[in-house]
Amino acid sequence: MIPWTLLDTAKIPGGGELRLKQRGQEFSIMLGTNELMNSRLSGSERALATLSCEKIKARKAPHVLIGGLGMGFTLRAALGELGADAKVTVAELVPAVVAWARGPMATVFDGCLDDPRVAIHEGDVRPLIGTAKAVYDAILLDVDNGPDGITQEANDGLYDYRGLKAAHNALRPSGILAVWSSGPDERFTRRLRDSGFAAEVVNTRANGKSGARHVIWLATKA
């Protein structure tokens, strides 16, 4: 078997370190012993975009905010679903991840960062949400392992009542808040509903029909 090669490391603002590894044509981003993402496993990340964009496909000039660039699976899926008049803003906290997308993982990203509909924000997604008032048609969050984050405690602020209120305010009428998670969380479902969202829980697979079971919340602003 081809061994893994460490390509680069990157400090996470606030603490922690990401490691980019490659084995043949396969890439992996690790945090400690946790694999955050793998280029072979993209089904649930794509579903985060396709399920959300399906709900806003009839809108003119929709604006979608994606929290977390990762390996670009959610971004590419969103671009495939949205029309030429759409705008997609991607917030990525770790600048090195954007550099990896244009460098060693360029084949994985397939030029999607150069799509004229895409704007990259190198920084925390929370201020973009917190300062927005009825700006976005959909907010897609894949910034951690889900509502119970592992990369940064600060990410919990996206998913508590205050964070959900900010997301509610940032969305246009009937906008969609979509959240990816590695597993279920009934408390988060209740918080969504308590915060003025009609919440739907979708179970999906890491690689479409196979792999680990993941969860996506599709929460519509009431």
Tab-separated table of N, CA and C in Angstrom, residues 68-139:
chain	number	residue	atom	x	y	z
A	68	GLY	N	-16.841	27.209	5.675
A	68	GLY	CA	-15.898	26.102	5.577
A	68	GLY	C	-15.662	25.673	4.144
A	69	LEU	N	-14.438	25.882	3.645
A	69	LEU	CA	-14.106	25.491	2.273
A	69	LEU	C	-13.836	23.998	2.172
A	70	GLY	N	-13.104	23.460	3.155
A	70	GLY	CA	-12.786	22.036	3.123
A	70	GLY	C	-12.071	21.651	1.844
A	71	MET	N	-12.560	20.623	1.194
A	71	MET	CA	-12.003	20.186	-0.084
A	71	MET	C	-12.872	20.611	-1.256
A	72	GLY	N	-13.783	21.548	-0.997
A	72	GLY	CA	-14.554	22.161	-2.078
A	72	GLY	C	-15.740	21.366	-2.570
A	73	PHE	N	-16.078	20.259	-1.925
A	73	PHE	CA	-17.179	19.440	-2.424
A	73	PHE	C	-18.513	20.169	-2.340
A	74	THR	N	-18.753	20.848	-1.223
A	74	THR	CA	-20.003	21.593	-1.073
A	74	THR	C	-20.061	22.745	-2.067
A	75	LEU	N	-18.951	23.449	-2.233
A	75	LEU	CA	-18.913	24.565	-3.176
A	75	LEU	C	-19.195	24.088	-4.593
A	76	ARG	N	-18.529	23.051	-5.044
A	76	ARG	CA	-18.715	22.589	-6.416
A	76	ARG	C	-20.139	22.106	-6.651
A	77	ALA	N	-20.702	21.433	-5.650
A	77	ALA	CA	-22.079	20.967	-5.789
A	77	ALA	C	-23.049	22.135	-5.872
A	78	ALA	N	-22.808	23.174	-5.067
A	78	ALA	CA	-23.676	24.356	-5.111
A	78	ALA	C	-23.592	25.040	-6.469
A	79	LEU	N	-22.390	25.180	-6.994
A	79	LEU	CA	-22.225	25.824	-8.295
A	79	LEU	C	-22.928	25.029	-9.395
A	80	GLY	N	-22.943	23.717	-9.253
A	80	GLY	CA	-23.627	22.887	-10.229
A	80	GLY	C	-25.135	23.019	-10.184
A	81	GLU	N	-25.669	23.417	-9.034
A	81	GLU	CA	-27.120	23.554	-8.874
A	81	GLU	C	-27.627	24.953	-9.166
A	82	LEU	N	-26.770	25.963	-8.976
A	82	LEU	CA	-27.199	27.361	-9.074
A	82	LEU	C	-26.977	27.921	-10.479
A	83	GLY	N	-27.793	28.918	-10.818
A	83	GLY	CA	-27.692	29.543	-12.126
A	83	GLY	C	-26.587	30.582	-12.203
A	84	ALA	N	-26.471	31.174	-13.385
A	84	ALA	CA	-25.400	32.139	-13.637
A	84	ALA	C	-25.562	33.418	-12.839
A	85	ASP	N	-26.776	33.702	-12.339
A	85	ASP	CA	-27.008	34.940	-11.597
A	85	ASP	C	-26.747	34.790	-10.103
A	86	ALA	N	-26.332	33.621	-9.665
A	86	ALA	CA	-26.127	33.361	-8.238
A	86	ALA	C	-24.800	33.939	-7.759
A	87	LYS	N	-24.704	34.099	-6.450
A	87	LYS	CA	-23.462	34.492	-5.797
A	87	LYS	C	-23.209	33.531	-4.646
A	88	VAL	N	-21.976	33.056	-4.542
A	88	VAL	CA	-21.607	32.138	-3.471
A	88	VAL	C	-20.412	32.718	-2.725
A	89	THR	N	-20.604	33.019	-1.464
A	89	THR	CA	-19.516	33.489	-0.607
A	89	THR	C	-19.051	32.323	0.258
A	90	VAL	N	-17.750	32.063	0.249
A	90	VAL	CA	-17.180	30.984	1.047
A	90	VAL	C	-16.266	31.588	2.109
A	91	ALA	N	-16.547	31.298	3.360
A	91	ALA	CA	-15.712	31.767	4.467
A	91	ALA	C	-14.848	30.614	4.956
A	92	GLU	N	-13.529	30.808	4.934
A	92	GLU	CA	-12.593	29.786	5.406
A	92	GLU	C	-11.662	30.413	6.427
A	93	LEU	N	-11.683	29.861	7.633
A	93	LEU	CA	-10.937	30.425	8.753
A	93	LEU	C	-9.426	30.291	8.578
A	94	VAL	N	-8.969	29.201	7.977
A	94	VAL	CA	-7.542	28.903	7.870
A	94	VAL	C	-7.054	29.244	6.464
A	95	PRO	N	-6.283	30.315	6.299
A	95	PRO	CA	-5.846	30.713	4.957
A	95	PRO	C	-5.111	29.618	4.200
A	96	ALA	N	-4.393	28.760	4.914
A	96	ALA	CA	-3.649	27.689	4.252
A	96	ALA	C	-4.573	26.748	3.489
A	97	VAL	N	-5.799	26.571	3.964
A	97	VAL	CA	-6.740	25.688	3.274
A	97	VAL	C	-7.048	26.232	1.880
A	98	VAL	N	-7.163	27.549	1.767
A	98	VAL	CA	-7.375	28.172	0.454
A	98	VAL	C	-6.133	27.983	-0.416
A	99	ALA	N	-4.961	28.130	0.195
A	99	ALA	CA	-3.712	27.916	-0.544
A	99	ALA	C	-3.595	26.471	-1.020
A	100	TRP	N	-3.991	25.515	-0.189
A	100	TRP	CA	-3.962	24.111	-0.591
A	100	TRP	C	-4.901	23.868	-1.772
A	101	ALA	N	-6.033	24.570	-1.763
A	101	ALA	CA	-6.994	24.402	-2.853
A	101	ALA	C	-6.425	24.855	-4.191
A	102	ARG	N	-5.587	25.857	-4.143
A	102	ARG	CA	-4.984	26.370	-5.379
A	102	ARG	C	-3.645	25.697	-5.691
A	103	GLY	N	-3.132	24.948	-4.701
A	103	GLY	CA	-1.825	24.318	-4.857
A	103	GLY	C	-1.923	22.815	-5.006
A	104	PRO	N	-1.559	22.059	-3.957
A	104	PRO	CA	-1.513	20.598	-4.090
A	104	PRO	C	-2.850	19.937	-4.398
A	105	MET	N	-3.962	20.559	-3.994
A	105	MET	CA	-5.272	19.962	-4.254
A	105	MET	C	-5.996	20.617	-5.429
A	106	ALA	N	-5.272	21.258	-6.308
A	106	ALA	CA	-5.891	21.956	-7.443
A	106	ALA	C	-6.724	21.013	-8.307
A	107	THR	N	-6.272	19.765	-8.457
A	107	THR	CA	-7.040	18.823	-9.279
A	107	THR	C	-8.369	18.466	-8.618
A	108	VAL	N	-8.392	18.443	-7.286
A	108	VAL	CA	-9.633	18.153	-6.566
A	108	VAL	C	-10.630	19.294	-6.746
A	109	PHE	N	-10.142	20.514	-6.705
A	109	PHE	CA	-11.017	21.691	-6.794
A	109	PHE	C	-11.440	22.014	-8.223
A	110	ASP	N	-10.658	21.572	-9.182
A	110	ASP	CA	-11.041	21.674	-10.593
A	110	ASP	C	-11.435	23.094	-11.004
A	111	GLY	N	-10.710	24.086	-10.483
A	111	GLY	CA	-10.918	25.468	-10.912
A	111	GLY	C	-12.139	26.158	-10.344
A	112	CYS	N	-12.837	25.550	-9.366
A	112	CYS	CA	-14.092	26.145	-8.901
A	112	CYS	C	-13.881	27.478	-8.186
A	113	LEU	N	-12.695	27.718	-7.629
A	113	LEU	CA	-12.460	28.997	-6.963
A	113	LEU	C	-12.391	30.150	-7.953
A	114	ASP	N	-12.176	29.841	-9.222
A	114	ASP	CA	-12.098	30.874	-10.247
A	114	ASP	C	-13.443	31.148	-10.900
A	115	ASP	N	-14.480	30.459	-10.491
A	115	ASP	CA	-15.819	30.714	-11.014
A	115	ASP	C	-16.213	32.147	-10.648
A	116	PRO	N	-16.707	32.941	-11.609
A	116	PRO	CA	-17.038	34.345	-11.317
A	116	PRO	C	-18.133	34.523	-10.280
A	117	ARG	N	-18.857	33.486	-9.976
A	117	ARG	CA	-19.914	33.578	-8.960
A	117	ARG	C	-19.366	33.459	-7.547
A	118	VAL	N	-18.086	33.095	-7.403
A	118	VAL	CA	-17.511	32.753	-6.103
A	118	VAL	C	-16.697	33.901	-5.521
A	119	ALA	N	-16.921	34.193	-4.253
A	119	ALA	CA	-16.103	35.141	-3.490
A	119	ALA	C	-15.568	34.417	-2.267
A	120	ILE	N	-14.248	34.494	-2.031
A	120	ILE	CA	-13.620	33.832	-0.901
A	120	ILE	C	-13.329	34.848	0.195
A	121	HIS	N	-13.785	34.534	1.401
A	121	HIS	CA	-13.493	35.349	2.578
A	121	HIS	C	-12.582	34.543	3.487
A	122	GLU	N	-11.342	34.975	3.638
A	122	GLU	CA	-10.409	34.281	4.517
A	122	GLU	C	-10.592	34.812	5.934
A	123	GLY	N	-11.405	34.133	6.687
A	123	GLY	CA	-11.713	34.563	8.039
A	123	GLY	C	-12.898	33.791	8.573
A	124	ASP	N	-13.275	34.127	9.781
A	124	ASP	CA	-14.367	33.462	10.494
A	124	ASP	C	-15.707	33.770	9.825
A	125	VAL	N	-16.546	32.765	9.702
A	125	VAL	CA	-17.864	32.964	9.114
A	125	VAL	C	-18.799	33.698	10.065
A	126	ARG	N	-18.518	33.664	11.361
A	126	ARG	CA	-19.461	34.220	12.330
A	126	ARG	C	-19.705	35.722	12.156
A	127	PRO	N	-18.676	36.551	11.925
A	127	PRO	CA	-18.966	37.970	11.704
A	127	PRO	C	-19.802	38.224	10.444
A	128	LEU	N	-19.624	37.404	9.419
A	128	LEU	CA	-20.434	37.573	8.205
A	128	LEU	C	-21.899	37.333	8.516
A	129	ILE	N	-22.154	36.332	9.344
A	129	ILE	CA	-23.543	36.055	9.730
A	129	ILE	C	-24.057	37.111	10.702
A	130	GLY	N	-23.219	37.467	11.672
A	130	GLY	CA	-23.653	38.369	12.737
A	130	GLY	C	-23.975	39.771	12.284
A	131	THR	N	-23.351	40.222	11.202
A	131	THR	CA	-23.581	41.586	10.716
A	131	THR	C	-24.582	41.659	9.572
A	132	ALA	N	-25.078	40.517	9.125
A	132	ALA	CA	-25.978	40.484	7.964
A	132	ALA	C	-27.438	40.553	8.408
A	133	LYS	N	-28.208	41.274	7.657
A	133	LYS	CA	-29.646	41.369	7.891
A	133	LYS	C	-30.379	41.047	6.591
A	134	ALA	N	-31.000	39.880	6.559
A	134	ALA	CA	-31.761	39.430	5.390
A	134	ALA	C	-30.919	39.508	4.111
A	135	VAL	N	-29.713	38.969	4.173
A	135	VAL	CA	-28.770	39.026	3.048
A	135	VAL	C	-28.733	37.718	2.264
A	136	TYR	N	-28.797	36.591	2.957
A	136	TYR	CA	-28.540	35.295	2.327
A	136	TYR	C	-29.821	34.490	2.111
A	137	ASP	N	-29.847	33.792	0.992
A	137	ASP	CA	-30.949	32.861	0.737
A	137	ASP	C	-30.682	31.511	1.385
A	138	ALA	N	-29.417	31.181	1.568
A	138	ALA	CA	-29.044	29.935	2.241
A	138	ALA	C	-27.703	30.122	2.930
A	139	ILE	N	-27.583	29.550	4.106
A	139	ILE	CA	-26.324	29.499	4.848
A	139	ILE	C	-26.003	28.031	5.069
